């Protein structure tokens, strides 16, 4: 079975408080850097805009770093706003820590399932791969992917990580077939107890 893949569909927004309007959402737009030379030292910022008032903020990528410490290709990437460099810097946890924001992934990712789920023989073992570090709760992701309720996920899934803890690294799980006999017994037990 092919793996399930979690991947980015666009750049995520940032939960970052605007100093002007107090809104807490900023967008990197298409991704733009600003490089400022001060003698032999360089500052590099990633520019983001408040989604409410359009105010631009600068996120520090490099601060007073010697020009000689830069790989020429990297420096060129900053000057031409290389999209891959934008992604790698924006998703770097170090940038978030340094500039005190968290990424807001709402609506910025999708789950790709590349094989027909229902035709598989039970139990089914699936690997979930993260192409981008999107934080997801396995419980929700599996409910979505399998088209079953979260309660059912907790009952039918065996997983190598806790289902309720947010993760953005790969994991595998095994989905068990619904056990009808057990289900019937449960119903009878409930009935017997007067539930
Ligand atoms: Zn604002």
Short mmCIF file of C-alpha atoms and ligand atoms in Angstrom, two decimals:
data_model
loop_
_atom_site.label_atom_id
_atom_site.label_comp_id
_atom_site.label_asym_id
_atom_site.label_seq_id
_atom_site.Cartn_x
_atom_site.Cartn_y
_atom_site.Cartn_z
CA UNK A 1 0.00 0.00 0.00
CA UNK A 2 1.25 3.47 -0.86
CA UNK A 3 1.85 5.81 2.06
CA UNK A 4 -0.53 8.57 3.03
CA UNK A 5 1.15 11.92 2.49
CA UNK A 6 0.63 15.14 4.43
CA UNK A 7 1.69 18.05 2.28
CA UNK A 8 1.56 21.80 2.14
CA UNK A 9 -0.78 23.46 -0.36
CA UNK A 10 0.43 27.02 0.27
CA UNK A 11 2.57 28.95 2.74
CA UNK A 12 1.02 28.91 6.23
CA UNK A 13 -0.02 32.12 7.96
CA UNK A 14 1.71 33.30 11.12
CA UNK A 15 0.14 33.91 14.50
CA UNK A 16 1.98 37.12 15.19
CA UNK A 17 0.57 40.16 16.96
CA UNK A 18 0.53 43.36 14.90
CA UNK A 19 1.96 46.35 16.80
CA UNK A 20 -0.50 48.71 15.09
CA UNK A 21 -3.90 47.04 15.04
CA UNK A 22 -3.38 44.13 17.49
CA UNK A 23 -4.54 41.61 14.91
CA UNK A 24 -2.85 38.26 15.46
CA UNK A 25 -2.47 37.05 11.91
CA UNK A 26 0.23 37.82 9.36
CA UNK A 27 0.92 36.51 5.88
CA UNK A 28 4.26 35.93 4.19
CA UNK A 29 2.56 36.60 0.83
CA UNK A 30 4.65 34.99 -1.88
CA UNK A 31 7.71 35.35 0.32
CA UNK A 32 10.08 38.28 0.21
CA UNK A 33 13.47 38.83 1.87
CA UNK A 34 15.25 42.08 2.57
CA UNK A 35 19.03 42.15 2.72
CA UNK A 36 20.83 45.09 4.26
CA UNK A 37 24.62 45.49 4.11
CA UNK A 38 26.42 47.36 6.84
CA UNK A 39 30.11 47.30 5.96
CA UNK A 40 31.04 43.64 5.95
CA UNK A 41 28.02 42.62 7.99
CA UNK A 42 24.65 41.61 6.64
CA UNK A 43 21.17 41.64 8.05
CA UNK A 44 18.58 39.42 6.37
CA UNK A 45 14.87 39.65 7.11
CA UNK A 46 11.81 37.82 5.89
CA UNK A 47 8.96 40.29 5.33
CA UNK A 48 5.42 39.50 6.46
CA UNK A 49 2.23 41.58 6.32
CA UNK A 50 -0.56 41.98 8.85
CA UNK A 51 -3.70 40.50 7.27
CA UNK A 52 -5.88 43.27 8.77
CA UNK A 53 -3.95 46.51 8.22
CA UNK A 54 -1.20 45.48 5.78
CA UNK A 55 1.57 46.70 8.07
CA UNK A 56 4.87 45.05 7.15
CA UNK A 57 6.96 43.37 9.84
CA UNK A 58 10.51 42.11 9.50
CA UNK A 59 11.42 38.70 10.84
CA UNK A 60 15.10 38.39 11.59
CA UNK A 61 16.76 35.60 9.61
CA UNK A 62 20.39 36.73 10.04
CA UNK A 63 21.58 39.56 12.24
CA UNK A 64 24.92 41.29 11.64
CA UNK A 65 26.42 38.20 10.09
CA UNK A 66 29.78 38.51 8.26
CA UNK A 67 29.32 38.48 4.48
CA UNK A 68 31.99 35.79 4.29
CA UNK A 69 29.88 33.44 6.42
CA UNK A 70 27.25 33.15 3.68
CA UNK A 71 27.24 30.50 1.01
CA UNK A 72 27.08 32.55 -2.26
CA UNK A 73 24.12 30.47 -3.50
CA UNK A 74 22.22 31.16 -0.28
CA UNK A 75 22.94 34.88 -0.49
CA UNK A 76 21.78 34.92 -4.10
CA UNK A 77 18.62 33.11 -2.96
CA UNK A 78 17.90 35.90 -0.46
CA UNK A 79 18.40 38.57 -3.12
CA UNK A 80 16.05 36.95 -5.66
CA UNK A 81 13.46 35.73 -3.09
CA UNK A 82 14.02 32.11 -4.01
CA UNK A 83 10.71 30.33 -3.19
CA UNK A 84 12.44 27.23 -1.81
CA UNK A 85 14.58 29.35 0.49
CA UNK A 86 11.43 31.17 1.66
CA UNK A 87 9.82 27.84 2.57
CA UNK A 88 12.88 26.48 4.32
CA UNK A 89 13.36 29.64 6.40
CA UNK A 90 9.68 30.14 7.21
CA UNK A 91 9.29 26.53 8.38
CA UNK A 92 12.53 26.57 10.36
CA UNK A 93 11.52 26.32 14.05
CA UNK A 94 14.49 28.52 14.90
CA UNK A 95 12.98 31.47 13.00
CA UNK A 96 9.69 31.03 14.87
CA UNK A 97 11.42 30.92 18.24
CA UNK A 98 13.62 33.89 17.51
CA UNK A 99 10.75 36.04 16.23
CA UNK A 100 8.08 34.74 18.62
CA UNK A 101 5.42 33.50 16.25
CA UNK A 102 3.74 30.18 15.58
CA UNK A 103 2.70 28.96 12.16
CA UNK A 104 -1.01 28.76 11.48
CA UNK A 105 -1.55 25.79 9.15
CA UNK A 106 -5.32 26.12 8.89
CA UNK A 107 -6.32 25.41 5.28
CA UNK A 108 -2.70 25.32 4.14
CA UNK A 109 -2.26 21.55 3.80
CA UNK A 110 -3.94 18.40 2.62
CA UNK A 111 -3.83 14.66 3.13
CA UNK A 112 -3.15 12.63 -0.01
CA UNK A 113 -4.37 9.05 0.00
CA UNK A 114 -3.20 7.28 -3.10
CA UNK A 115 -4.81 3.88 -2.83
CA UNK A 116 -8.35 2.66 -2.62
CA UNK A 117 -8.93 2.08 1.05
CA UNK A 118 -12.04 -0.08 0.93
CA UNK A 119 -10.57 -2.76 -1.36
CA UNK A 120 -7.77 -3.64 1.05
CA UNK A 121 -7.71 -6.85 3.02
CA UNK A 122 -8.02 -6.32 6.76
CA UNK A 123 -6.16 -5.52 8.87
CA UNK A 124 -4.52 -2.70 6.92
CA UNK A 125 -1.16 -1.25 7.75
CA UNK A 126 -0.47 2.29 6.57
CA UNK A 127 2.53 4.58 6.75
CA UNK A 128 1.88 8.30 7.12
CA UNK A 129 4.60 10.47 5.63
CA UNK A 130 5.05 14.20 6.23
CA UNK A 131 6.36 16.07 3.25
CA UNK A 132 6.05 19.27 5.28
CA UNK A 133 6.10 19.63 9.08
CA UNK A 134 2.36 20.23 9.47
CA UNK A 135 1.29 19.65 13.10
CA UNK A 136 -1.67 17.22 13.12
CA UNK A 137 -3.45 15.08 15.67
CA UNK A 138 -3.28 11.48 14.40
CA UNK A 139 -6.76 10.82 15.79
CA UNK A 140 -8.26 13.51 13.54
CA UNK A 141 -6.11 12.73 10.53
CA UNK A 142 -7.06 9.06 10.60
CA UNK A 143 -10.76 9.82 11.10
CA UNK A 144 -10.59 12.03 8.02
CA UNK A 145 -8.55 9.56 5.98
CA UNK A 146 -10.62 6.52 6.89
CA UNK A 147 -13.97 8.26 6.85
CA UNK A 148 -14.84 7.03 10.35
CA UNK A 149 -15.57 8.77 13.65
CA UNK A 150 -12.83 9.64 16.13
CA UNK A 151 -14.33 7.18 18.60
CA UNK A 152 -14.01 4.47 16.00
CA UNK A 153 -10.41 5.48 15.37
CA UNK A 154 -9.63 5.00 19.04
CA UNK A 155 -11.28 1.57 18.96
CA UNK A 156 -9.96 0.19 15.69
CA UNK A 157 -6.51 1.67 15.25
CA UNK A 158 -3.25 0.37 16.61
CA UNK A 159 -0.59 3.03 16.29
CA UNK A 160 3.07 3.36 17.20
CA UNK A 161 2.53 6.85 18.65
CA UNK A 162 -0.16 8.36 20.95
CA UNK A 163 -3.24 9.11 18.84
CA UNK A 164 -4.17 12.26 20.71
CA UNK A 165 -0.80 13.96 20.73
CA UNK A 166 0.04 16.42 17.95
CA UNK A 167 2.85 15.30 15.69
CA UNK A 168 4.54 16.37 12.48
CA UNK A 169 6.77 13.39 11.96
CA UNK A 170 5.94 10.16 10.19
CA UNK A 171 4.26 7.20 11.86
CA UNK A 172 2.53 3.95 10.97
CA UNK A 173 -0.78 2.54 12.06
CA UNK A 174 -2.83 -0.62 11.65
CA UNK A 175 -6.56 -0.45 11.10
CA UNK A 176 -8.52 -3.45 12.37
CA UNK A 177 -11.71 -4.63 10.72
CA UNK A 178 -14.87 -3.86 12.62
CA UNK A 179 -15.53 -6.80 14.90
CA UNK A 180 -19.29 -7.46 14.59
CA UNK A 181 -19.40 -10.28 17.11
CA UNK A 182 -17.76 -8.10 19.74
CA UNK A 183 -20.08 -5.26 18.77
CA UNK A 184 -23.14 -7.45 19.29
CA UNK A 185 -21.86 -8.62 22.67
CA UNK A 186 -21.42 -5.01 23.74
CA UNK A 187 -24.97 -4.16 22.73
CA UNK A 188 -26.29 -7.19 24.68
CA UNK A 189 -24.27 -6.28 27.74
CA UNK A 190 -25.63 -2.75 27.63
CA UNK A 191 -29.19 -4.03 27.20
CA UNK A 192 -28.72 -6.43 30.10
CA UNK A 193 -27.59 -3.63 32.38
CA UNK A 194 -30.58 -1.54 31.47
CA UNK A 195 -28.66 1.11 29.50
ZN1 LIG B 1 -2.25 45.21 11.73
#
